[in-house]
Amino acid sequence: MPGRSGLRSRLILGFISVALLASVATLVATYVGAAYLFRNDQLQSTSHLVDGVLPRDPTSNQIALIVIGSALALLALMVVLAQLATRRVLRPVRKLAAVARRLAQGDLQIRLTATGADEMTDLVHTFNEMATSLQAKVAELHRMHTMAQRFAGDVSHELRTPLAAMLAVTDVLDEQSERFDGDAAAAARLVSRETSNLNRLVADLIEISRFDAGSAALLMDGVTLADAVASCLRVRGWTQQVVVEPLPELRVRCDPRRLDVIIANLVGNALRHGAPPVTLRAWTHHAAGRDWLSLRVHDCGPGMPAEVLPHVFDRFYKADTARTRSEGSGLGLAIAWENARLHEGTIEAANAPEGGASFTLHLPLYPEPLQAG
Amino acid sequence: MPRLLLIEDDPAVREGLQIALRHQGHQVDTAATGRDGLDRARAGQPDAVVLDLMLPDLDGFEVCRRLRASTSLSIIMLTARGDDFDIVAGLEAGADDYVVKPVQPRVLDARIRAVLRRIGRAPAAVQSHGDIVIDRAGLIVTKSGRPVALTPTELRLLLVLAESPLQVFARDQLLRLVWEQDYLGDSRLVDACVQRLRAKIEDNPSTPVYLQTVRGFGYRFGPV
């Protein structure tokens, strides 16, 4: 970290400068004083003056040496003193820095102990007050966040029972609606369709509340990539709408249901918001010391505005604020992202250079356990 | 017409599912409590039970265990999404399959039909593997001469595995072949069914001879 020892060097430099100045001043004063004294001595003893030349005083060089020597010794002493003094001044500053760093890293309980009654002690008190207030604020936010999450989870669970009853009869309603006349048929179809939508929304809310509660778990199994992709598209009736480029022959260790959810949400998003053709491509590569499967869903729509990109995985984020409600629950990409994260993978959203939006899932490839016996 | 028993305590869900299942061509009897469900199962001899796990008196697991103790009918649990503990416990209690509530009636119907599907009888093929004799024509499995009571799902799993001894079947493969589910099926269905089958046919279920685990891949029959 640049400048970490800046204060220390500046303090030492200050001490040394003072020492140097003192040494030089002593030197100059001593020398000038000595020269003046010697001249007075010689004026008083003119009888010794033989040929008009001032005799070279044998002791003046020695005095100069002594003066310079003591100046150097003083300088050395000052350097040592400077070291000690700066260490003493800097120790509490260093401690403060270390504690602040731990606080920043999330150790909100850490406090400094104040000793003495100088400016440093005031700072320590202020710091501790700040930490206490920060801890209280964070705890309060955390409590509110947990409450909101639990509320969403509870509401979703409560909605599930009446929804189960309604959803059960939607097929009957759909089939019978053909015998109804005009408005009644339309009404029956509307109830049926919106029940399915509500069901999807509640299912997604429950799913995301499980991620929030930390109770989402991976049920690992092996699946063949081509099977996973084909089934995902087939059960949703998307086989004709998506161009699947030849996939690597690969068995993937993952939670098959969650992989299906990721692929379905990426493809569904492309079909809803992008333009055809929607293509799906997968490849493997090595990065950061492990093997990865990457799976890219690309559409040929207008792509995403730059201000939307950082928010595409946000919950209920609507790229187009004018649109009141999309076909999806608004949680699809957030759920896909959480599922990727649960696999220690990521999803990357970008505008492709050739145009259109692209979402790329990067999934670490866990080796299939070896077959035994 | 398949006869179903629906055990579900919530009146609206019970009514809704009854309408839907009747509409799909099943004959549906209903019960609101676990005890009533057990009585009706005994009296009505249904082909399959659709069982909600959350019941006011006896919970679904207990109902499942008691049904299993006396019958070989197929049991499908109704569970909440992600209640993994419930799913595992339910499968251990003997359920053949489960669906997550709220369920699309078509999905429930497909699962019911899958567990009820008649097993194709092979013409006069009696296989003998160690102490186990599998009569594919009569659909009878005996161990050391004594018949073993298997549920339709257990029987189907055993027939699939024993048809190709030593061949390793992956869990997703077995899900397709036995449960008629695509790869999204829950592999724990297979594991739980294998456990139950081992308890019935192995001498020592913890060191299985007939149903062997191929770690990380799946299961195979033998070598005996």
Coordinates of C-alpha atoms in Angstrom, one line a residue:
Chain A
M1 CA 0.0 0.0 0.0
P2 CA 1.7 3.3 -1.1
G3 CA 2.2 5.8 1.7
R4 CA 1.7 3.3 4.5
S5 CA 5.0 4.5 6.1
G6 CA 4.7 8.1 4.9
L7 CA 3.9 9.5 8.3
R8 CA 6.8 7.6 9.9
S9 CA 9.3 8.8 7.3
R10 CA 8.1 12.3 7.5
L11 CA 8.5 12.3 11.3
I12 CA 11.9 10.8 11.2
L13 CA 12.9 13.3 8.5
G14 CA 11.7 16.1 10.6
F15 CA 13.8 14.9 13.6
I16 CA 16.8 14.5 11.4
S17 CA 16.3 18.0 9.9
V18 CA 16.2 19.5 13.3
A19 CA 19.2 17.5 14.4
L20 CA 21.1 18.6 11.2
L21 CA 20.1 22.2 11.7
A22 CA 21.2 22.0 15.4
S23 CA 24.5 20.4 14.4
V24 CA 25.2 22.9 11.7
A25 CA 24.3 25.8 14.0
T26 CA 26.5 24.4 16.8
L27 CA 29.3 23.9 14.3
V28 CA 29.1 27.3 12.8
A29 CA 28.7 29.0 16.3
T30 CA 31.6 27.0 17.7
Y31 CA 33.9 27.7 14.8
V32 CA 33.1 31.4 14.6
G33 CA 33.4 31.7 18.4
A34 CA 36.6 29.8 18.4
A35 CA 38.1 31.9 15.6
Y36 CA 37.1 35.1 17.4
L37 CA 38.6 33.9 20.7
F38 CA 41.9 32.8 19.1
R39 CA 42.3 36.2 17.3
N40 CA 41.9 38.1 20.6
D41 CA 44.5 35.8 22.2
Q42 CA 47.0 36.6 19.4
L43 CA 46.3 40.4 19.6
Q44 CA 47.1 40.3 23.2
S45 CA 50.5 38.6 22.6
T46 CA 51.9 40.7 19.7
S47 CA 55.4 40.1 21.1
H48 CA 55.2 36.7 19.5
L49 CA 54.4 38.3 16.2
V50 CA 57.7 37.8 14.3
D51 CA 57.3 38.1 10.6
G52 CA 53.7 39.6 10.4
V53 CA 52.2 36.2 9.7
L54 CA 49.7 34.8 12.1
P55 CA 51.2 31.6 13.5
R56 CA 49.1 28.5 12.7
D57 CA 47.4 27.5 15.9
P58 CA 48.1 23.8 16.4
T59 CA 44.9 23.3 18.3
S60 CA 42.3 24.9 15.9
N61 CA 42.2 21.8 13.6
Q62 CA 41.7 19.6 16.5
I63 CA 38.9 21.8 17.8
A64 CA 37.3 21.6 14.3
L65 CA 37.5 17.9 14.4
I66 CA 36.0 17.7 17.9
V67 CA 33.2 20.0 16.8
I68 CA 32.4 18.0 13.7
G69 CA 32.7 14.8 15.6
S70 CA 30.3 15.9 18.3
A71 CA 27.9 17.2 15.7
L72 CA 27.9 13.7 14.0
A73 CA 27.4 12.0 17.4
L74 CA 24.5 14.4 18.1
L75 CA 23.0 13.6 14.7
A76 CA 23.2 9.8 15.4
L77 CA 21.7 10.3 18.8
M78 CA 18.9 12.3 17.2
V79 CA 18.2 9.6 14.7
V80 CA 17.9 7.0 17.5
L81 CA 15.7 9.4 19.5
A82 CA 13.6 10.1 16.3
Q83 CA 13.1 6.3 15.8
L84 CA 12.0 5.8 19.4
A85 CA 9.7 8.9 19.4
T86 CA 8.0 8.1 16.1
R87 CA 7.5 4.5 17.1
R88 CA 5.8 5.8 20.3
V89 CA 3.6 8.3 18.4
L90 CA 2.8 5.8 15.6
R91 CA 1.9 2.8 17.7
P92 CA -1.6 4.0 18.5
V93 CA -2.1 5.1 15.0
R94 CA -1.1 1.7 13.6
K95 CA -3.4 0.0 16.2
L96 CA -6.2 2.3 15.1
A97 CA -5.6 1.4 11.5
A98 CA -5.6 -2.3 12.2
V99 CA -8.8 -2.1 14.2
A100 CA -10.5 0.1 11.6
R101 CA -9.5 -2.5 9.0
R102 CA -11.1 -5.3 11.0
L103 CA -14.2 -3.2 11.5
A104 CA -14.4 -2.7 7.7
Q105 CA -14.0 -6.5 7.2
G106 CA -17.1 -6.9 9.2
D107 CA -15.9 -7.5 12.8
L108 CA -18.3 -5.0 14.2
Q109 CA -17.7 -5.9 17.8
I110 CA -14.1 -4.7 17.8
R111 CA -13.2 -1.7 20.0
L112 CA -10.1 0.2 21.0
T113 CA -9.0 0.6 24.6
A114 CA -8.2 4.2 25.4
T115 CA -5.1 5.0 27.6
G116 CA -4.0 8.4 28.7
A117 CA -5.8 11.7 28.0
D118 CA -4.2 13.1 24.9
E119 CA -5.7 13.9 21.4
M120 CA -5.2 10.2 20.5
T121 CA -7.5 9.2 23.4
D122 CA -10.2 11.5 22.0
L123 CA -9.8 9.9 18.7
V124 CA -10.1 6.4 20.2
H125 CA -13.3 7.5 22.0
T126 CA -14.8 8.9 18.8
F127 CA -13.8 5.8 16.9
N128 CA -15.5 3.5 19.5
E129 CA -18.7 5.6 19.4
M130 CA -18.7 5.3 15.7
A131 CA -18.2 1.6 15.8
T132 CA -21.0 1.1 18.3
S133 CA -23.4 3.2 16.3
L134 CA -22.4 1.3 13.1
Q135 CA -23.0 -2.0 14.8
A136 CA -26.4 -1.0 16.0
K137 CA -27.4 0.3 12.6
V138 CA -26.2 -2.8 10.9
A139 CA -28.0 -5.0 13.4
E140 CA -31.2 -3.0 12.8
L141 CA -30.9 -3.3 9.0
H142 CA -30.2 -6.9 9.3
R143 CA -33.2 -7.5 11.5
M144 CA -35.5 -5.6 9.1
H145 CA -34.0 -7.4 6.1
T146 CA -34.6 -10.8 7.7
M147 CA -38.1 -9.8 8.7
A148 CA -38.9 -8.7 5.1
Q149 CA -37.4 -11.9 3.8
R150 CA -39.3 -14.1 6.2
F151 CA -42.5 -12.1 5.5
A152 CA -42.1 -12.7 1.8
G153 CA -41.5 -16.4 2.4
D154 CA -44.4 -16.8 4.8
V155 CA -46.8 -15.0 2.5
S156 CA -45.7 -17.2 -0.4
H157 CA -46.3 -20.3 1.7
E158 CA -49.7 -19.2 2.8
L159 CA -50.7 -18.5 -0.8
R160 CA -49.7 -21.9 -1.8
T161 CA -52.7 -23.8 -0.4
P162 CA -55.5 -21.7 -2.0
L163 CA -53.4 -21.7 -5.2
A164 CA -53.1 -25.5 -5.1
A165 CA -56.9 -25.7 -5.0
M166 CA -57.3 -23.2 -7.9
L167 CA -54.6 -24.7 -10.0
A168 CA -56.1 -28.1 -9.7
V169 CA -59.2 -27.1 -11.6
T170 CA -57.6 -24.9 -14.3
D171 CA -57.5 -27.8 -16.8
V172 CA -61.2 -28.5 -16.2
L173 CA -61.9 -24.8 -16.7
D174 CA -59.9 -24.7 -19.9
E175 CA -61.6 -27.6 -21.4
Q176 CA -65.1 -26.6 -20.4
S177 CA -64.6 -23.0 -21.5
E178 CA -65.0 -24.2 -25.1
R179 CA -68.7 -24.9 -24.3
F180 CA -69.3 -21.5 -22.7
D181 CA -70.5 -18.6 -24.8
G182 CA -68.4 -15.5 -25.5
D183 CA -67.7 -13.6 -22.3
A184 CA -67.9 -16.6 -20.0
A185 CA -65.4 -18.5 -22.1
A186 CA -63.0 -15.5 -22.1
A187 CA -63.5 -15.1 -18.4
A188 CA -62.8 -18.7 -17.7
R189 CA -59.6 -18.7 -19.8
L190 CA -58.4 -15.5 -18.1
V191 CA -58.9 -17.0 -14.7
S192 CA -57.1 -20.1 -15.8
R193 CA -54.2 -18.3 -17.4
E194 CA -53.7 -15.9 -14.5
T195 CA -53.8 -18.7 -12.0
S196 CA -50.9 -20.3 -13.8
N197 CA -49.1 -17.0 -13.8
L198 CA -49.7 -16.5 -10.1
N199 CA -48.5 -20.0 -9.5
R200 CA -45.3 -19.3 -11.2
L201 CA -44.8 -16.1 -9.3
V202 CA -45.4 -17.7 -5.9
A203 CA -43.2 -20.7 -6.9
D204 CA -40.4 -18.2 -7.8
L205 CA -41.0 -16.2 -4.6
I206 CA -40.7 -19.4 -2.5
E207 CA -37.6 -20.3 -4.4
I208 CA -35.9 -17.0 -3.8
S209 CA -36.9 -17.0 -0.2
R210 CA -35.1 -20.3 0.2
F211 CA -31.9 -18.7 -1.2
D212 CA -32.4 -15.8 1.3
A213 CA -32.9 -18.1 4.2
G214 CA -29.8 -20.1 3.1
S215 CA -31.8 -23.3 2.9
A216 CA -31.2 -23.9 -0.8
A217 CA -29.2 -27.1 -1.2
L218 CA -27.6 -28.8 -4.1
L219 CA -28.8 -32.3 -5.0
M220 CA -25.9 -33.4 -7.1
D221 CA -26.3 -35.9 -9.8
G222 CA -24.8 -36.6 -13.2
V223 CA -26.6 -35.6 -16.4
T224 CA -25.7 -35.6 -20.0
L225 CA -25.5 -32.0 -21.2
A226 CA -27.3 -32.6 -24.5
D227 CA -30.1 -34.4 -22.6
A228 CA -30.4 -31.5 -20.1
V229 CA -30.7 -28.9 -22.9
A230 CA -33.0 -31.0 -25.0
S231 CA -35.4 -31.8 -22.1
C232 CA -35.4 -28.2 -20.9
L233 CA -36.5 -26.9 -24.3
R234 CA -38.8 -29.8 -25.1
V235 CA -41.0 -29.6 -21.9
R236 CA -41.4 -25.9 -22.5
G237 CA -42.2 -26.2 -26.2
W238 CA -39.2 -24.2 -27.2
T239 CA -37.4 -26.7 -29.4
Q240 CA -38.4 -25.0 -32.6
Q241 CA -37.6 -21.5 -31.3
V242 CA -34.0 -22.1 -30.3
V243 CA -31.0 -22.9 -32.5
V244 CA -28.8 -25.3 -30.5
E245 CA -25.3 -25.5 -31.8
P246 CA -23.6 -28.9 -31.6
L247 CA -23.0 -29.4 -27.9
P248 CA -19.9 -31.0 -26.4
E249 CA -20.5 -34.6 -25.4
L250 CA -20.3 -34.3 -21.7
R251 CA -21.7 -35.6 -18.5
V252 CA -22.1 -32.7 -16.0
R253 CA -22.2 -33.2 -12.2
C254 CA -24.7 -30.7 -11.0
D255 CA -28.2 -30.3 -9.5
P256 CA -30.2 -31.2 -12.6
R257 CA -33.3 -29.3 -11.5
R258 CA -31.3 -26.2 -10.9
L259 CA -29.4 -26.5 -14.2
D260 CA -32.8 -26.8 -15.9
V261 CA -34.0 -23.7 -14.1
I262 CA -30.9 -21.7 -15.2
I263 CA -31.2 -22.7 -18.8
A264 CA -34.9 -22.2 -18.9
N265 CA -34.7 -18.7 -17.4
L266 CA -31.9 -17.6 -19.8
V267 CA -33.7 -19.0 -22.8
G268 CA -37.1 -17.7 -21.6
N269 CA -35.6 -14.3 -21.1
A270 CA -34.1 -14.2 -24.6
L271 CA -37.4 -15.4 -26.2
R272 CA -39.4 -12.7 -24.3
H273 CA -37.1 -9.7 -24.5
G274 CA -34.8 -10.5 -27.4
A275 CA -35.5 -11.2 -31.1
P276 CA -35.1 -14.5 -33.0
P277 CA -33.0 -16.4 -33.7
V278 CA -32.1 -17.3 -30.2
T279 CA -29.0 -19.5 -30.2
L280 CA -27.6 -21.7 -27.5
R281 CA -23.9 -22.7 -27.5
A282 CA -21.8 -24.5 -25.0
W283 CA -18.1 -25.2 -24.7
T284 CA -15.6 -26.2 -22.0
H285 CA -12.4 -24.4 -21.0
H286 CA -9.8 -24.2 -18.3
A287 CA -9.5 -21.1 -16.1
A288 CA -8.5 -20.2 -12.6
G289 CA -7.2 -23.7 -12.0
R290 CA -10.3 -25.7 -12.9
D291 CA -12.4 -26.8 -15.8
W292 CA -15.5 -24.9 -16.7
L293 CA -18.6 -25.5 -18.8
S294 CA -19.8 -22.3 -20.4
L295 CA -23.3 -22.1 -21.9
R296 CA -24.2 -19.0 -23.8
V297 CA -27.7 -17.9 -24.8
H298 CA -27.7 -15.2 -27.4
D299 CA -30.6 -13.4 -29.1
C300 CA -30.7 -11.0 -32.1
G301 CA -32.7 -8.3 -30.4
P302 CA -31.5 -4.7 -29.8
G303 CA -29.4 -5.7 -26.8
M304 CA -29.6 -4.1 -23.4
P305 CA -29.1 -0.3 -22.7
A306 CA -25.9 0.3 -20.7
E307 CA -27.8 1.5 -17.7
V308 CA -29.7 -1.8 -17.5
L309 CA -26.8 -4.1 -17.6
P310 CA -25.7 -3.8 -14.0
H311 CA -29.3 -4.5 -12.9
V312 CA -30.4 -7.4 -15.0
F313 CA -30.0 -9.9 -12.2
D314 CA -31.9 -7.7 -9.7
R315 CA -35.2 -8.9 -8.5
F316 CA -38.3 -7.5 -10.2
Y317 CA -36.1 -5.2 -12.2
K318 CA -37.9 -3.9 -15.3
A319 CA -35.7 -2.7 -18.1
D320 CA -38.6 -0.9 -19.6
T321 CA -40.3 1.1 -16.9
A322 CA -43.3 1.7 -19.1
R323 CA -44.1 -2.0 -19.2
T324 CA -46.3 -2.7 -16.3
R325 CA -46.0 -6.5 -16.2
S326 CA -44.0 -8.9 -18.2
E327 CA -44.8 -12.5 -18.8
G328 CA -42.2 -13.7 -16.4
S329 CA -42.3 -13.3 -12.7
G330 CA -39.5 -10.8 -12.7
L331 CA -37.4 -13.1 -10.6
G332 CA -36.2 -15.5 -13.3
L333 CA -32.8 -14.0 -13.9
A334 CA -32.3 -13.5 -10.1
I335 CA -33.1 -17.1 -9.5
A336 CA -30.8 -18.2 -12.4
W337 CA -28.0 -16.2 -10.9
E338 CA -28.5 -17.6 -7.4
N339 CA -28.6 -21.1 -8.8
A340 CA -25.3 -20.5 -10.7
R341 CA -23.8 -19.1 -7.5
L342 CA -24.9 -22.2 -5.5
H343 CA -22.9 -24.3 -8.0
E344 CA -19.9 -21.9 -7.5
G345 CA -20.5 -20.6 -11.0
T346 CA -21.5 -17.2 -12.4
I347 CA -23.7 -15.8 -15.1
E348 CA -22.4 -13.0 -17.3
A349 CA -24.7 -10.6 -19.0
A350 CA -23.4 -8.6 -22.0
N351 CA -24.2 -7.1 -25.3
A352 CA -22.6 -9.2 -27.9
P353 CA -20.2 -7.5 -30.4
E354 CA -22.3 -8.8 -33.3
G355 CA -25.4 -7.2 -31.6
G356 CA -28.1 -8.7 -29.4
A357 CA -27.9 -9.6 -25.7
S358 CA -26.0 -12.6 -24.5
F359 CA -26.1 -14.4 -21.2
T360 CA -23.3 -16.8 -20.4
L361 CA -23.4 -19.3 -17.6
H362 CA -20.0 -20.5 -16.3
L363 CA -20.3 -23.7 -14.3
P364 CA -17.3 -25.4 -12.7
L365 CA -17.0 -28.9 -14.0
Y366 CA -16.8 -31.3 -11.0
P367 CA -15.1 -34.5 -12.0
E368 CA -17.5 -37.4 -12.1
P369 CA -16.6 -39.8 -9.3
L370 CA -14.7 -42.8 -10.5
Q371 CA -16.7 -45.9 -11.1
A372 CA -16.0 -48.5 -8.5
G373 CA -15.7 -52.2 -8.9
Chain B
M1 CA -60.8 -47.0 -14.3
P2 CA -58.0 -46.5 -11.7
R3 CA -59.3 -46.1 -8.2
L4 CA -57.6 -43.5 -6.1
L5 CA -57.7 -42.4 -2.5
L6 CA -56.9 -38.8 -1.9
I7 CA -55.9 -38.0 1.7
E8 CA -55.7 -34.2 2.1
D9 CA -56.9 -32.1 5.0
D10 CA -57.5 -28.7 3.3
P11 CA -61.1 -28.8 2.0
A12 CA -60.4 -26.6 -1.0
V13 CA -57.4 -28.5 -2.2
R14 CA -59.2 -31.7 -1.6
E15 CA -62.2 -30.6 -3.7
G16 CA -60.0 -29.1 -6.4
L17 CA -57.8 -32.2 -6.8
Q18 CA -60.9 -34.5 -6.7
I19 CA -62.5 -32.5 -9.5
A20 CA -59.3 -32.6 -11.5
L21 CA -58.5 -36.3 -11.0
R22 CA -62.1 -37.3 -11.8
H23 CA -61.8 -35.2 -14.9
Q24 CA -58.7 -37.1 -15.9
G25 CA -60.7 -40.3 -15.6
H26 CA -60.0 -41.6 -12.2
Q27 CA -62.4 -42.8 -9.6
V28 CA -61.6 -40.8 -6.5
D29 CA -62.4 -41.4 -2.9
T30 CA -61.3 -38.8 -0.4
A31 CA -60.3 -38.6 3.3
A32 CA -59.6 -35.5 5.4
T33 CA -57.5 -37.2 8.1
G34 CA -54.9 -39.9 8.4
R35 CA -57.0 -42.3 10.4
D36 CA -60.0 -41.9 8.0
G37 CA -57.5 -42.4 5.1
L38 CA -56.2 -45.7 6.6
D39 CA -59.8 -46.9 7.1
R40 CA -60.8 -46.1 3.6
A41 CA -57.7 -47.7 2.1
R42 CA -58.5 -50.9 4.0
A43 CA -62.1 -50.8 3.0
G44 CA -61.8 -49.5 -0.6
Q45 CA -58.7 -51.3 -1.8
P46 CA -57.6 -48.4 -4.1
D47 CA -54.9 -48.8 -6.7
A48 CA -53.0 -45.8 -5.5
V49 CA -53.0 -43.2 -2.7
V50 CA -52.3 -39.5 -3.1
L51 CA -51.2 -38.5 0.3
D52 CA -50.7 -35.0 1.7
L53 CA -47.9 -35.0 4.3
M54 CA -49.4 -32.3 6.5
L55 CA -52.4 -34.0 8.2
P56 CA -54.0 -33.0 11.5
D57 CA -54.0 -36.3 13.3
L58 CA -51.5 -38.9 12.0
D59 CA -48.9 -37.2 9.8
G60 CA -48.4 -38.4 6.3
F61 CA -45.2 -40.3 7.1
E62 CA -47.0 -42.5 9.7
V63 CA -49.9 -43.1 7.3
C64 CA -47.4 -44.1 4.7
R65 CA -45.6 -46.5 7.0
R66 CA -48.9 -48.1 8.1
L67 CA -50.1 -48.4 4.5
R68 CA -46.8 -50.0 3.6
A69 CA -47.0 -52.5 6.4
S70 CA -50.1 -54.0 5.1
T71 CA -50.3 -53.3 1.4
S72 CA -48.3 -53.0 -1.8
L73 CA -50.4 -50.2 -3.3
S74 CA -48.6 -47.2 -4.9
I75 CA -48.2 -44.1 -2.8
I76 CA -47.6 -40.6 -4.2
M77 CA -46.9 -37.8 -1.7
L78 CA -47.9 -34.2 -2.0
T79 CA -45.1 -32.1 -0.6
A80 CA -44.1 -28.5 -0.5
R81 CA -41.3 -27.4 -2.8
G82 CA -37.9 -27.7 -1.3
D83 CA -39.0 -29.4 1.9
D84 CA -36.1 -31.8 1.3
F85 CA -36.3 -33.3 4.7
D86 CA -40.0 -34.2 4.1
I87 CA -39.2 -35.7 0.8
V88 CA -36.4 -37.9 2.1
A89 CA -38.5 -38.9 5.1
G90 CA -41.5 -39.6 2.9
L91 CA -39.5 -41.8 0.5
E92 CA -38.0 -43.7 3.4
A93 CA -41.5 -44.2 4.8
G94 CA -42.3 -46.0 1.6
A95 CA -43.7 -43.5 -0.9
D96 CA -43.1 -44.4 -4.6
D97 CA -43.1 -40.9 -5.9
Y98 CA -43.9 -37.3 -4.9
V99 CA -45.2 -34.2 -6.5
V100 CA -44.7 -30.6 -5.3
K101 CA -47.8 -28.6 -4.3
P102 CA -49.3 -26.6 -6.0
V103 CA -49.3 -29.2 -8.8
Q104 CA -50.5 -28.9 -12.3
P105 CA -53.3 -31.6 -12.6
R106 CA -51.7 -32.9 -15.8
V107 CA -48.4 -33.5 -13.9
L108 CA -50.1 -35.3 -11.1
D109 CA -52.1 -37.5 -13.5
A110 CA -48.9 -38.4 -15.4
R111 CA -47.2 -39.5 -12.2
I112 CA -50.2 -41.5 -11.1
R113 CA -50.4 -43.2 -14.4
A114 CA -46.7 -43.9 -14.3
V115 CA -46.8 -45.7 -10.9
L116 CA -49.9 -47.6 -12.0
R117 CA -48.7 -48.6 -15.4
R118 CA -49.1 -52.3 -15.9
I119 CA -45.9 -54.1 -16.1
G120 CA -45.4 -55.9 -19.4
R121 CA -45.5 -59.6 -18.8
A122 CA -42.8 -61.4 -20.6
P123 CA -43.6 -64.7 -22.1
A124 CA -42.6 -67.5 -19.7
A125 CA -39.3 -66.2 -18.6
V126 CA -38.2 -67.4 -15.2
Q127 CA -34.9 -66.1 -14.1
S128 CA -32.9 -67.4 -11.2
H129 CA -30.2 -65.4 -9.5
G130 CA -28.8 -67.0 -6.4
D131 CA -31.7 -67.3 -3.9
I132 CA -33.9 -65.0 -6.0
V133 CA -36.3 -66.3 -8.6
I134 CA -38.0 -63.8 -10.8
D135 CA -41.0 -65.0 -12.8
R136 CA -41.5 -62.4 -15.5
A137 CA -44.7 -64.0 -16.7
G138 CA -46.5 -64.3 -13.4
L139 CA -44.7 -61.2 -12.0
I140 CA -43.8 -63.0 -8.9
V141 CA -40.5 -62.7 -7.1
T142 CA -39.5 -65.4 -4.6
K143 CA -36.6 -65.6 -2.3
S144 CA -35.6 -69.1 -1.1
G145 CA -39.0 -70.2 -2.2
R146 CA -41.0 -67.6 -0.3
P147 CA -42.8 -64.9 -2.3
V148 CA -41.6 -61.4 -1.7
A149 CA -44.3 -58.7 -1.5
L150 CA -43.2 -55.8 -3.8
T151 CA -44.9 -52.6 -4.7
P152 CA -45.3 -52.1 -8.5
T153 CA -42.4 -49.6 -8.5
E154 CA -40.1 -51.9 -6.6
L155 CA -41.0 -54.8 -8.9
R156 CA -40.4 -52.6 -12.0
L157 CA -37.0 -51.5 -10.7
L158 CA -36.0 -55.1 -10.0
L159 CA -37.2 -56.3 -13.4
V160 CA -35.2 -53.5 -15.2
L161 CA -32.0 -54.1 -13.3
A162 CA -32.2 -57.9 -13.4
E163 CA -33.0 -57.9 -17.1
S164 CA -29.4 -56.9 -17.8
P165 CA -27.2 -58.3 -15.0
L166 CA -23.9 -56.5 -14.5
Q167 CA -25.0 -53.6 -16.6
V168 CA -24.6 -50.3 -14.7
F169 CA -27.7 -48.1 -14.8
A170 CA -27.3 -44.4 -14.0
R171 CA -30.0 -42.9 -11.7
D172 CA -31.4 -40.7 -14.5
Q173 CA -31.6 -43.7 -16.7
L174 CA -33.6 -45.6 -14.0
L175 CA -35.8 -42.6 -13.5
R176 CA -36.7 -42.7 -17.2
L177 CA -37.2 -46.5 -17.3
V178 CA -39.0 -47.0 -14.0
W179 CA -40.6 -43.7 -13.1
E180 CA -41.1 -42.5 -16.7
Q181 CA -39.6 -39.1 -15.7
D182 CA -37.2 -37.2 -17.8
Y183 CA -33.9 -36.2 -16.4
L184 CA -35.4 -33.7 -14.0
G185 CA -36.7 -36.5 -11.8
D186 CA -35.3 -36.6 -8.3
S187 CA -32.6 -39.2 -8.1
R188 CA -33.5 -39.8 -4.4
L189 CA -36.6 -41.7 -5.7
V190 CA -34.2 -44.3 -7.0
D191 CA -32.0 -44.4 -3.9
A192 CA -35.0 -44.8 -1.6
C193 CA -36.6 -47.5 -3.8
V194 CA -33.3 -49.4 -3.9
Q195 CA -33.1 -49.2 -0.1
R196 CA -36.6 -50.7 0.3
L197 CA -35.9 -53.4 -2.3
R198 CA -32.7 -54.3 -0.5
A199 CA -34.5 -54.6 2.8
K200 CA -36.8 -57.1 1.1
I201 CA -34.4 -59.3 -0.9
E202 CA -30.9 -59.0 0.4
D203 CA -29.7 -61.2 3.2
N204 CA -27.8 -58.3 4.6
P205 CA -29.0 -54.9 3.2
S206 CA -25.8 -53.1 4.2
T207 CA -23.6 -55.5 2.1
P208 CA -25.9 -56.0 -0.9
V209 CA -25.2 -58.8 -3.3
Y210 CA -28.1 -58.4 -5.8
L211 CA -28.5 -54.6 -5.9
Q212 CA -25.0 -53.2 -5.9
T213 CA -24.1 -49.5 -5.8
V214 CA -21.6 -48.3 -8.4
R215 CA -20.4 -45.3 -6.5
G216 CA -21.0 -42.0 -8.2
F217 CA -22.7 -43.6 -11.1
G218 CA -25.7 -45.8 -10.2
Y219 CA -26.7 -49.3 -9.6
R220 CA -26.3 -52.7 -11.2
F221 CA -27.7 -56.2 -10.6
G222 CA -25.1 -58.7 -9.3
P223 CA -22.7 -60.3 -9.8
V224 CA -24.5 -62.8 -7.6

